[in-house]
GROMACS .gro file of C-alpha atoms in nm:
model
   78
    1UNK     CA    1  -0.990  15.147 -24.796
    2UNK     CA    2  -1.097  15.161 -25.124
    3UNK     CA    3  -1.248  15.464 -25.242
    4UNK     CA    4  -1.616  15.389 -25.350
    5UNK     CA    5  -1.621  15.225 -25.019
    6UNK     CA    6  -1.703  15.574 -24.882
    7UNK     CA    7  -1.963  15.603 -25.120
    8UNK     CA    8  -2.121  15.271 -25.018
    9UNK     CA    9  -2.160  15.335 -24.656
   10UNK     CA   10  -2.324  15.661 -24.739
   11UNK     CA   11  -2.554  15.472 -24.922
   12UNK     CA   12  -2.638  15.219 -24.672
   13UNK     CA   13  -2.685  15.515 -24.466
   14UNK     CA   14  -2.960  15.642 -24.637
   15UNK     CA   15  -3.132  15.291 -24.698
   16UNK     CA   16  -3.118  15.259 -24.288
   17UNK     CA   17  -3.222  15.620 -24.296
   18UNK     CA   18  -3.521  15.530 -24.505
   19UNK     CA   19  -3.646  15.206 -24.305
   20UNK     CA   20  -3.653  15.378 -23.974
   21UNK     CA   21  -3.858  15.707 -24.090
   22UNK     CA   22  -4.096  15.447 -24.293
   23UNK     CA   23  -4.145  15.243 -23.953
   24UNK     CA   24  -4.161  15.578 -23.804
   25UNK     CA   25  -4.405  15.725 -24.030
   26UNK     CA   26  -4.648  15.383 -24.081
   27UNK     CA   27  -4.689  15.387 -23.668
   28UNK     CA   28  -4.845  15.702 -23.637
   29UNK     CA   29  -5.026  15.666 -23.929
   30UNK     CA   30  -5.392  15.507 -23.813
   31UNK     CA   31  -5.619  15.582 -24.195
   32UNK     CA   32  -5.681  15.320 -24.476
   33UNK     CA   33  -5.446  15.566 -24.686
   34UNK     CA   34  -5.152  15.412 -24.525
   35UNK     CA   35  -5.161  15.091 -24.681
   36UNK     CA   36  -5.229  15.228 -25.032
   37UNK     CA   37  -5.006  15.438 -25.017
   38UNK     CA   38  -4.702  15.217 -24.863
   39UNK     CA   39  -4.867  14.966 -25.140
   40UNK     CA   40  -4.792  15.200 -25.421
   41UNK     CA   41  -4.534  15.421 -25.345
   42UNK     CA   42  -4.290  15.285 -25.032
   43UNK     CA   43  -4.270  14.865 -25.039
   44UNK     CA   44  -4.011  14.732 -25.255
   45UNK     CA   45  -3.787  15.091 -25.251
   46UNK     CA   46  -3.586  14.928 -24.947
   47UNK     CA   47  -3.512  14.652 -25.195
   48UNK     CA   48  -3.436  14.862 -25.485
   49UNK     CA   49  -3.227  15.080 -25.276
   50UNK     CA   50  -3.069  14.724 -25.144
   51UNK     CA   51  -2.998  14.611 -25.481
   52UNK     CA   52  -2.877  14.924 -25.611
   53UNK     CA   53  -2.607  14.942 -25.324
   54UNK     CA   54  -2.512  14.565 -25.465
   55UNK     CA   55  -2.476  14.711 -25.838
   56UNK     CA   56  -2.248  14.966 -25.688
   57UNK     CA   57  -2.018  14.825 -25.452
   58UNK     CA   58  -1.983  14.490 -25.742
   59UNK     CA   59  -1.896  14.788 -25.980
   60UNK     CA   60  -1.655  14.959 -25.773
   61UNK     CA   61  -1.454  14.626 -25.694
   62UNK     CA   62  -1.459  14.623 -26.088
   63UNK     CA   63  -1.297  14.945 -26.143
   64UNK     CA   64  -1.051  14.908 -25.847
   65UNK     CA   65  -0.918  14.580 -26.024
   66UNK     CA   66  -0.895  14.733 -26.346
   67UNK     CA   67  -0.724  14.974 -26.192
   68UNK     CA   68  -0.496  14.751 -26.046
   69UNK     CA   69  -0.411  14.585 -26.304
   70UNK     CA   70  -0.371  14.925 -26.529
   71UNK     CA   71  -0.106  14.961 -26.227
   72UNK     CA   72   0.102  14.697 -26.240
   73UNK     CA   73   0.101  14.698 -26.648
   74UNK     CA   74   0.256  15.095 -26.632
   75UNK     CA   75   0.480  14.953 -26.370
   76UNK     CA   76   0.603  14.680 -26.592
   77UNK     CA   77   0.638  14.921 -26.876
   78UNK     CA   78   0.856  15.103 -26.674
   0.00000   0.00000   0.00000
């Protein structure tokens, strides 16, 4: 396994994490405050969140090839 695979898991984690205490939160929530404030503040962060796990994991495939190919350069040097 590679190792910001760890770290994206986590993350995806917290994004589920995140969706089910919205949900949570929005049911029991009966006021016209709710959808101002999911509006404002909460819609779109489960995208964000979504998109920044993308970022991550596409960078972390990046640096493990680099790193593979670092790797097999030293080796050759050898």
């Amino acid at each position: 396994m590679a190792s910001y695979e760890n770290v994206i898991s986590e993350l995806e984690g917290i994004k589920v994490s995140f969706s089910q205490q919205c949900e949570s939160t929005a049911q029991s929530w009966n006021d016209n405050q709710k959808d101002k404030f999911y509006g404002e503040y909460v819609n779109g962060y489960t995208e964000k969140i979504g998109q920044y796990i993308g970022m991550a994991k596409s960078l972390g495939v990046s640096l493990e090839n680099k790193k593979k190919k670092i790797e097999a350069i030293a080796n050759r040097v050898k």
